[in-house]
Amino acid sequence: MMNKNTDIIMSYSYSYSPATPFSSSSSHSMDPIIWSKLPPEILEYILSFLPLKTFLNLRSTCKGFWSLIFSPPFISKHCSPTASSPFSSFLLLSHPQFHRHFPLYDCTLGTWRNFSLSLSDSFHSFPSFSTLISSGGLFCLSDSTSCSLLVCNLLAKSSRKIQYPSFSLHLEHLTFVTTPTGYTIFVLFSEAASNCAFVYDSKVQTWKRFRGFAPVLGDNHQQQGVLFNGGLYFATPEPFSVVMFDLKSGRWERPVWELPSHHLTFVRLVSDGGGKLYLVGGVGSNGISRSIKLWELGGDGNYWVEVQSLPDLMCRKFVSVCYHNYEHVYCFWHEGMICICCYTWPEILYYLLSRRTWHWLPRCPSLPLKCSCGFKWFSFVPNLYASV
């Protein structure tokens, strides 16, 4: 295996050095006999200096290269806290008109890319998936036909199929969150007599069932929980409140803090994954929002602090495209941005925390001028080492 690896290294070096000033006599420095005697740890160290994107193009040449991406030199170089990400972060757009193809907005370059993310090859075993969510570089799909979930890392080309905990139940409030040690899947299932919650822990690869759930989340089954301080937080329908599901004990609790206003028209929660919880809400009366505000949970976790109000003109545009039907509104976190979206509108409204400013994301140029509703946005931050 070492001889094969070193031969590939030599051919790679020659193919990428047409402009080098060395003469043909310098080929003695690439003698395969010398290279084949390199200790594996030195070879790993040398290869770790390749740009990750370049190395990913070479990993299919032999099994040795494939295994090197999980070696300590690669992991420490490309995943250390001080290392810059070798990939851009993207906002991914899903729409029925783009069947299994997802346009990508590059947040690093601030532009739409001229290619789309295709799932046709990756998810050929899931021809009828109905739900797609993402977190931490991983995707989670739900396929009611096969009663299973598929968790996959497109970059590493790895996946895991997970059967529903029960074949006779209807899945609701599917929540998929990643942590430094793995990921957690939360689902609610409706039964004839009661509701129950199931939690899947990737570390042990098993489901746990928790009974006694009071149906307080309403009929908006697409709502996802947000991870904060060891629990999943959900906003309830009117009368608005926040409930928390403790992932360890399986108990439902109501936090002691009150909502920031008595005149809320809708409530959505957003977590940055690092210890901060935000609330996006409309303020008005009779179901009509006169303003949209952003709050952050205070340091002691007992009160909400107002961060910003959406400028009046932007607020008018957003409530008009929602037609005051706030069941279509959903929010998520993406790399320092709080994104506010509507299933009926092809643009994202986002708040950039670093600048404390509101913006509209440019419309996707590949969308036709007239297109139906069904717009679903995702945060996609490629992560080679996110394990399934």
CSV table of C-alpha atoms in Angstrom, one decimal:
chain,number,residue,atom,x,y,z
A,1,MET,CA,0.0,0.0,0.0
A,2,MET,CA,2.8,2.4,0.8
A,3,ASN,CA,4.4,1.9,-2.7
A,4,LYS,CA,1.1,2.6,-4.3
A,5,ASN,CA,0.6,5.7,-2.2
A,6,THR,CA,4.0,7.1,-3.0
A,7,ASP,CA,3.6,6.5,-6.7
A,8,ILE,CA,0.5,8.5,-6.6
A,9,ILE,CA,2.2,11.3,-4.6
A,10,MET,CA,5.0,11.4,-7.2
A,11,SER,CA,2.6,11.6,-10.2
A,12,TYR,CA,0.6,14.3,-8.4
A,13,SER,CA,3.8,16.3,-7.7
A,14,TYR,CA,4.8,16.1,-11.3
A,15,SER,CA,1.4,16.9,-12.7
A,16,TYR,CA,1.2,20.1,-10.6
A,17,SER,CA,4.7,21.5,-11.2
A,18,PRO,CA,5.0,22.3,-14.9
A,19,ALA,CA,6.5,25.7,-14.2
A,20,THR,CA,9.1,24.6,-11.7
A,21,PRO,CA,12.7,25.6,-12.6
A,22,PHE,CA,14.1,22.2,-11.7
A,23,SER,CA,15.8,20.2,-14.4
A,24,SER,CA,15.1,16.5,-15.2
A,25,SER,CA,18.1,15.6,-13.1
A,26,SER,CA,16.0,16.6,-10.0
A,27,SER,CA,13.9,13.5,-10.6
A,28,HIS,CA,16.4,11.6,-8.4
A,29,SER,CA,14.8,13.3,-5.4
A,30,MET,CA,11.5,11.6,-6.2
A,31,ASP,CA,13.1,8.1,-6.3
A,32,PRO,CA,10.2,5.7,-5.4
A,33,ILE,CA,12.7,3.6,-3.4
A,34,ILE,CA,13.3,6.6,-1.1
A,35,TRP,CA,9.7,7.5,-0.9
A,36,SER,CA,8.5,4.0,-0.2
A,37,LYS,CA,10.7,4.0,3.0
A,38,LEU,CA,9.0,7.0,4.5
A,39,PRO,CA,7.4,6.1,7.9
A,40,PRO,CA,3.5,6.3,7.7
A,41,GLU,CA,3.4,9.1,10.2
A,42,ILE,CA,5.7,11.3,8.1
A,43,LEU,CA,3.7,10.6,5.0
A,44,GLU,CA,0.5,11.6,6.9
A,45,TYR,CA,2.2,14.8,8.0
A,46,ILE,CA,3.3,15.7,4.5
A,47,LEU,CA,-0.1,15.1,3.0
A,48,SER,CA,-1.8,17.1,5.8
A,49,PHE,CA,-0.4,20.3,4.1
A,50,LEU,CA,-2.4,19.6,0.9
A,51,PRO,CA,-5.5,21.8,0.6
A,52,LEU,CA,-8.4,19.8,1.8
A,53,LYS,CA,-10.4,20.3,-1.4
A,54,THR,CA,-7.4,19.0,-3.4
A,55,PHE,CA,-7.0,16.0,-1.2
A,56,LEU,CA,-10.7,15.1,-1.5
A,57,ASN,CA,-10.2,14.8,-5.3
A,58,LEU,CA,-7.4,12.3,-4.6
A,59,ARG,CA,-9.0,10.2,-1.9
A,60,SER,CA,-10.7,7.8,-4.4
A,61,THR,CA,-7.3,6.7,-5.8
A,62,CYS,CA,-6.6,4.2,-3.1
A,63,LYS,CA,-7.9,3.1,0.3
A,64,GLY,CA,-4.8,4.4,2.0
A,65,PHE,CA,-5.6,8.0,1.0
A,66,TRP,CA,-9.2,7.5,2.1
A,67,SER,CA,-8.2,6.5,5.6
A,68,LEU,CA,-5.7,9.4,5.9
A,69,ILE,CA,-8.5,12.0,6.2
A,70,PHE,CA,-9.3,10.5,9.6
A,71,SER,CA,-5.7,10.6,10.8
A,72,PRO,CA,-4.6,12.9,13.7
A,73,PRO,CA,-2.6,15.3,11.4
A,74,PHE,CA,-5.6,15.9,9.2
A,75,ILE,CA,-8.1,16.3,12.0
A,76,SER,CA,-5.9,18.6,14.0
A,77,LYS,CA,-5.0,20.7,11.0
A,78,HIS,CA,-8.5,21.1,9.5
A,79,CYS,CA,-10.7,20.9,12.6
A,80,SER,CA,-8.7,22.8,15.2
A,81,PRO,CA,-10.4,25.9,16.7
A,82,THR,CA,-7.8,28.2,15.1
A,83,ALA,CA,-8.1,26.6,11.7
A,84,SER,CA,-10.1,28.5,9.1
A,85,SER,CA,-12.9,26.5,7.4
A,86,PRO,CA,-11.8,25.0,4.1
A,87,PHE,CA,-15.3,25.3,2.8
A,88,SER,CA,-17.9,28.0,2.4
A,89,SER,CA,-21.1,28.0,4.3
A,90,PHE,CA,-24.3,27.9,2.3
A,91,LEU,CA,-28.0,28.6,2.5
A,92,LEU,CA,-29.8,25.9,0.6
A,93,LEU,CA,-33.1,26.4,-1.1
A,94,SER,CA,-35.6,23.6,-1.5
A,95,HIS,CA,-38.7,24.0,-3.8
A,96,PRO,CA,-41.0,21.5,-5.5
A,97,GLN,CA,-39.9,22.9,-8.9
A,98,PHE,CA,-36.3,21.8,-8.2
A,99,HIS,CA,-36.8,18.1,-7.8
A,100,ARG,CA,-33.8,16.8,-5.7
A,101,HIS,CA,-31.7,19.8,-6.8
A,102,PHE,CA,-31.0,22.6,-4.4
A,103,PRO,CA,-29.7,26.0,-5.4
A,104,LEU,CA,-26.9,27.2,-3.1
A,105,TYR,CA,-26.2,30.7,-1.8
A,106,ASP,CA,-22.6,31.1,-0.8
A,107,CYS,CA,-22.5,33.2,2.3
A,108,THR,CA,-18.7,33.6,2.2
A,109,LEU,CA,-18.7,35.0,-1.3
A,110,GLY,CA,-22.1,36.7,-1.0
A,111,THR,CA,-23.5,35.3,-4.2
A,112,TRP,CA,-25.6,32.5,-5.7
A,113,ARG,CA,-23.4,29.6,-7.0
A,114,ASN,CA,-23.8,28.6,-10.6
A,115,PHE,CA,-24.4,24.9,-9.6
A,116,SER,CA,-26.9,23.2,-7.4
A,117,LEU,CA,-26.6,20.5,-4.8
A,118,SER,CA,-28.0,17.3,-6.3
A,119,LEU,CA,-29.3,14.5,-4.1
A,120,SER,CA,-30.2,12.1,-6.9
A,121,ASP,CA,-27.1,9.9,-6.5
A,122,SER,CA,-26.8,10.2,-2.8
A,123,PHE,CA,-30.4,9.3,-1.9
A,124,HIS,CA,-31.3,6.8,-4.6
A,125,SER,CA,-32.5,4.4,-1.9
A,126,PHE,CA,-34.9,7.1,-0.6
A,127,PRO,CA,-37.0,7.9,-3.7
A,128,SER,CA,-40.0,9.3,-1.8
A,129,PHE,CA,-38.5,11.2,1.1
A,130,SER,CA,-41.0,13.9,2.3
A,131,THR,CA,-39.0,15.7,5.0
A,132,LEU,CA,-35.5,17.2,4.8
A,133,ILE,CA,-33.7,18.9,7.7
A,134,SER,CA,-30.0,19.8,8.3
A,135,SER,CA,-27.7,20.4,11.2
A,136,GLY,CA,-23.9,20.6,11.6
A,137,GLY,CA,-23.1,19.5,8.1
A,138,LEU,CA,-25.5,16.5,8.2
A,139,PHE,CA,-28.8,16.0,6.5
A,140,CYS,CA,-31.7,14.0,7.9
A,141,LEU,CA,-34.5,12.7,5.6
A,142,SER,CA,-37.7,11.1,6.5
A,143,ASP,CA,-39.3,8.5,4.2
A,144,SER,CA,-42.8,7.5,5.3
A,145,THR,CA,-43.0,4.7,2.7
A,146,SER,CA,-40.2,2.7,4.2
A,147,CYS,CA,-40.8,4.1,7.7
A,148,SER,CA,-37.2,5.1,8.1
A,149,LEU,CA,-34.9,8.1,8.4
A,150,LEU,CA,-31.6,8.6,6.6
A,151,VAL,CA,-28.8,10.6,8.2
A,152,CYS,CA,-26.0,11.4,5.7
A,153,ASN,CA,-22.8,13.4,5.2
A,154,LEU,CA,-22.7,14.4,1.6
A,155,LEU,CA,-19.0,15.5,1.8
A,156,ALA,CA,-17.8,12.2,3.4
A,157,LYS,CA,-20.3,10.2,1.3
A,158,SER,CA,-21.4,8.3,4.4
A,159,SER,CA,-24.9,7.6,5.6
A,160,ARG,CA,-27.0,5.6,8.2
A,161,LYS,CA,-30.5,4.3,7.8
A,162,ILE,CA,-32.6,4.5,11.0
A,163,GLN,CA,-35.9,2.8,11.3
A,164,TYR,CA,-38.9,4.6,12.9
A,165,PRO,CA,-39.3,3.4,16.5
A,166,SER,CA,-42.8,2.2,15.5
A,167,PHE,CA,-44.4,1.4,12.1
A,168,SER,CA,-47.9,2.3,13.2
A,169,LEU,CA,-47.4,5.9,14.3
A,170,HIS,CA,-47.5,9.2,12.5
A,171,LEU,CA,-44.3,11.3,12.8
A,172,GLU,CA,-44.6,14.9,14.0
A,173,HIS,CA,-42.3,17.7,15.0
A,174,LEU,CA,-39.2,16.0,13.7
A,175,THR,CA,-36.2,17.7,15.2
A,176,PHE,CA,-32.6,16.9,14.3
A,177,VAL,CA,-29.7,18.6,16.2
A,178,THR,CA,-26.0,17.9,16.2
A,179,THR,CA,-23.6,18.2,19.2
A,180,PRO,CA,-19.8,17.8,19.5
A,181,THR,CA,-20.3,14.1,20.3
A,182,GLY,CA,-22.9,13.2,17.8
A,183,TYR,CA,-26.5,14.0,17.1
A,184,THR,CA,-30.0,13.6,18.5
A,185,ILE,CA,-33.3,13.0,16.7
A,186,PHE,CA,-36.6,13.9,18.4
A,187,VAL,CA,-40.0,13.0,17.1
A,188,LEU,CA,-43.6,13.0,18.4
A,189,PHE,CA,-46.0,10.3,17.4
A,190,SER,CA,-49.8,10.5,17.7
A,191,GLU,CA,-51.6,7.5,19.0
A,192,ALA,CA,-55.3,6.9,19.4
A,193,ALA,CA,-55.3,7.6,23.2
A,194,SER,CA,-52.2,9.7,23.8
A,195,ASN,CA,-49.1,11.1,22.4
A,196,CYS,CA,-45.5,9.9,23.1
A,197,ALA,CA,-42.0,11.2,22.4
A,198,PHE,CA,-39.1,9.3,21.0
A,199,VAL,CA,-35.4,10.3,21.2
A,200,TYR,CA,-32.6,8.8,19.2
A,201,ASP,CA,-29.1,9.1,20.5
A,202,SER,CA,-26.4,8.5,17.9
A,203,LYS,CA,-23.8,7.6,20.6
A,204,VAL,CA,-25.8,4.5,21.5
A,205,GLN,CA,-27.8,4.2,18.3
A,206,THR,CA,-31.1,3.4,20.1
A,207,TRP,CA,-34.5,5.0,20.5
A,208,LYS,CA,-35.9,5.9,23.9
A,209,ARG,CA,-39.6,6.3,24.5
A,210,PHE,CA,-41.2,8.8,26.9
A,211,ARG,CA,-44.9,8.8,27.7
A,212,GLY,CA,-47.1,11.4,29.3
A,213,PHE,CA,-46.8,14.1,26.7
A,214,ALA,CA,-49.5,16.7,26.9
A,215,PRO,CA,-50.5,17.9,23.4
A,216,VAL,CA,-49.6,21.5,23.8
A,217,LEU,CA,-47.7,22.1,20.5
A,218,GLY,CA,-50.8,22.3,18.3
A,219,ASP,CA,-51.3,21.2,14.8
A,220,ASN,CA,-48.2,22.8,13.3
A,221,HIS,CA,-46.4,19.5,13.0
A,222,GLN,CA,-43.6,21.1,10.9
A,223,GLN,CA,-42.3,23.1,13.9
A,224,GLN,CA,-38.9,21.9,15.1
A,225,GLY,CA,-37.4,22.3,18.6
A,226,VAL,CA,-34.2,24.3,19.3
A,227,LEU,CA,-31.4,22.9,21.5
A,228,PHE,CA,-30.6,25.1,24.5
A,229,ASN,CA,-29.1,24.1,27.9
A,230,GLY,CA,-29.7,20.3,27.5
A,231,GLY,CA,-33.3,20.6,26.3
A,232,LEU,CA,-35.4,21.1,23.3
A,233,TYR,CA,-37.5,24.3,23.4
A,234,PHE,CA,-40.8,24.7,21.5
A,235,ALA,CA,-43.2,27.7,21.1
A,236,THR,CA,-46.9,26.8,21.5
A,237,PRO,CA,-49.8,28.2,19.6
A,238,GLU,CA,-52.1,30.8,21.2
A,239,PRO,CA,-52.1,31.5,24.1
A,240,PHE,CA,-48.4,31.7,23.3
A,241,SER,CA,-45.9,30.1,25.7
A,242,VAL,CA,-42.6,28.2,25.6
A,243,VAL,CA,-42.2,24.6,26.7
A,244,MET,CA,-39.1,22.5,27.1
A,245,PHE,CA,-38.4,18.8,26.7
A,246,ASP,CA,-35.5,17.7,28.9
A,247,LEU,CA,-33.5,15.2,26.8
A,248,LYS,CA,-32.1,13.3,29.8
A,249,SER,CA,-35.2,12.9,31.9
A,250,GLY,CA,-37.9,13.0,29.2
A,251,ARG,CA,-40.0,15.5,31.2
A,252,TRP,CA,-41.9,18.4,29.8
A,253,GLU,CA,-41.4,21.7,31.7
A,254,ARG,CA,-42.5,25.3,31.3
A,255,PRO,CA,-39.7,27.8,31.9
A,256,VAL,CA,-40.2,30.3,34.7
A,257,TRP,CA,-39.7,33.4,32.4
A,258,GLU,CA,-42.6,35.1,30.8
A,259,LEU,CA,-42.8,36.1,27.2
A,260,PRO,CA,-41.6,39.7,26.4
A,261,SER,CA,-44.9,41.1,25.3
A,262,HIS,CA,-48.6,40.5,25.9
A,263,HIS,CA,-49.4,41.5,22.3
A,264,LEU,CA,-47.6,38.8,20.3
A,265,THR,CA,-49.0,37.7,17.0
A,266,PHE,CA,-46.5,34.8,16.5
A,267,VAL,CA,-43.5,33.4,18.3
A,268,ARG,CA,-40.4,31.6,16.9
A,269,LEU,CA,-37.3,30.4,18.8
A,270,VAL,CA,-33.7,30.3,17.5
A,271,SER,CA,-30.6,28.9,19.2
A,272,ASP,CA,-27.0,29.7,18.2
A,273,GLY,CA,-25.9,26.3,19.5
A,274,GLY,CA,-23.4,28.0,21.8
A,275,GLY,CA,-25.5,29.0,24.8
A,276,LYS,CA,-27.8,31.8,23.5
A,277,LEU,CA,-31.5,31.6,22.9
A,278,TYR,CA,-33.4,34.2,20.8
A,279,LEU,CA,-37.1,34.9,20.2
A,280,VAL,CA,-38.5,36.3,17.0
A,281,GLY,CA,-42.1,37.7,17.4
A,282,GLY,CA,-44.7,39.8,15.8
A,283,VAL,CA,-46.3,42.5,17.9
A,284,GLY,CA,-49.7,43.8,17.2
A,285,SER,CA,-53.4,43.0,17.7
A,286,ASN,CA,-56.2,40.8,16.2
A,287,GLY,CA,-53.6,38.7,14.5
A,288,ILE,CA,-52.0,41.6,12.5
A,289,SER,CA,-48.4,42.4,13.2
A,290,ARG,CA,-47.5,46.1,13.4
A,291,SER,CA,-43.9,45.4,14.2
A,292,ILE,CA,-41.5,42.4,14.3
A,293,LYS,CA,-38.9,42.3,17.1
A,294,LEU,CA,-35.9,40.2,18.2
A,295,TRP,CA,-35.2,39.4,21.8
A,296,GLU,CA,-32.4,37.5,23.5
A,297,LEU,CA,-32.8,35.5,26.8
A,298,GLY,CA,-31.0,37.4,29.6
A,299,GLY,CA,-27.8,36.2,31.1
A,300,ASP,CA,-29.5,34.7,34.2
A,301,GLY,CA,-32.2,33.1,32.0
A,302,ASN,CA,-35.1,34.8,33.7
A,303,TYR,CA,-36.1,37.6,31.3
A,304,TRP,CA,-36.0,38.6,27.6
A,305,VAL,CA,-33.9,41.6,26.4
A,306,GLU,CA,-34.9,43.3,23.2
A,307,VAL,CA,-32.2,43.3,20.6
A,308,GLN,CA,-33.6,45.0,17.6
A,309,SER,CA,-36.9,45.9,15.8
A,310,LEU,CA,-37.3,45.2,12.1
A,311,PRO,CA,-37.3,48.5,10.2
A,312,ASP,CA,-40.8,49.6,9.2
A,313,LEU,CA,-40.6,49.2,5.4
A,314,MET,CA,-39.0,45.8,5.8
A,315,CYS,CA,-41.7,44.8,8.3
A,316,ARG,CA,-44.5,45.9,5.9
A,317,LYS,CA,-43.0,43.8,3.1
A,318,PHE,CA,-42.6,40.7,5.3
A,319,VAL,CA,-46.1,40.7,6.8
A,320,SER,CA,-47.6,41.3,3.3
A,321,VAL,CA,-45.9,38.3,1.7
A,322,CYS,CA,-47.0,36.2,4.7
A,323,TYR,CA,-50.6,37.4,4.2
A,324,HIS,CA,-50.7,37.5,8.1
A,325,ASN,CA,-50.7,33.7,8.1
A,326,TYR,CA,-47.8,33.2,10.5
A,327,GLU,CA,-48.1,29.4,10.4
A,328,HIS,CA,-45.9,29.7,7.3
A,329,VAL,CA,-43.1,31.5,9.2
A,330,TYR,CA,-40.1,29.6,10.4
A,331,CYS,CA,-36.7,30.7,11.7
A,332,PHE,CA,-33.2,29.1,12.0
A,333,TRP,CA,-29.6,30.0,12.8
A,334,HIS,CA,-26.8,30.2,10.2
A,335,GLU,CA,-23.3,31.3,11.0
A,336,GLY,CA,-24.1,34.5,13.0
A,337,MET,CA,-27.3,35.1,11.1
A,338,ILE,CA,-30.9,34.7,12.4
A,339,CYS,CA,-32.9,33.8,9.3
A,340,ILE,CA,-36.7,34.5,9.1
A,341,CYS,CA,-38.4,32.7,6.2
A,342,CYS,CA,-41.9,32.1,4.9
A,343,TYR,CA,-43.0,29.1,2.9
A,344,THR,CA,-44.9,31.4,0.5
A,345,TRP,CA,-42.0,33.7,-0.4
A,346,PRO,CA,-38.7,33.0,-2.2
A,347,GLU,CA,-36.5,35.4,-0.2
A,348,ILE,CA,-34.9,35.2,3.3
A,349,LEU,CA,-35.0,38.1,5.8
A,350,TYR,CA,-32.0,37.8,8.1
A,351,TYR,CA,-30.5,39.7,11.0
A,352,LEU,CA,-26.6,39.9,11.0
A,353,LEU,CA,-25.6,39.9,14.7
A,354,SER,CA,-22.1,41.2,14.1
A,355,ARG,CA,-23.3,44.3,12.4
A,356,ARG,CA,-26.8,44.6,14.1
A,357,THR,CA,-28.4,45.1,10.7
A,358,TRP,CA,-31.3,43.5,8.8
A,359,HIS,CA,-31.1,42.4,5.2
A,360,TRP,CA,-33.0,40.6,2.4
A,361,LEU,CA,-31.1,37.8,0.7
A,362,PRO,CA,-31.0,38.3,-3.1
A,363,ARG,CA,-33.6,36.2,-5.0
A,364,CYS,CA,-32.3,33.0,-6.6
A,365,PRO,CA,-31.8,33.8,-10.3
A,366,SER,CA,-32.8,30.3,-11.4
A,367,LEU,CA,-36.3,30.8,-10.0
A,368,PRO,CA,-38.9,31.8,-12.5
A,369,LEU,CA,-40.7,35.1,-12.0
A,370,LYS,CA,-43.9,33.3,-11.2
A,371,CYS,CA,-43.6,30.4,-8.9
A,372,SER,CA,-45.8,28.7,-6.3
A,373,CYS,CA,-45.3,28.5,-2.6
A,374,GLY,CA,-43.3,25.7,-0.9
A,375,PHE,CA,-40.0,27.5,-0.3
A,376,LYS,CA,-37.9,25.8,2.3
A,377,TRP,CA,-34.5,27.0,3.4
A,378,PHE,CA,-31.7,25.2,5.2
A,379,SER,CA,-28.4,26.1,6.8
A,380,PHE,CA,-25.6,23.9,5.2
A,381,VAL,CA,-22.1,24.1,6.6
A,382,PRO,CA,-20.1,21.2,5.1
A,383,ASN,CA,-18.2,19.2,7.7
A,384,LEU,CA,-16.0,16.3,6.6
A,385,TYR,CA,-15.8,14.9,10.1
A,386,ALA,CA,-19.4,15.0,11.1
A,387,SER,CA,-20.1,11.4,11.9
A,388,VAL,CA,-23.3,9.6,11.0
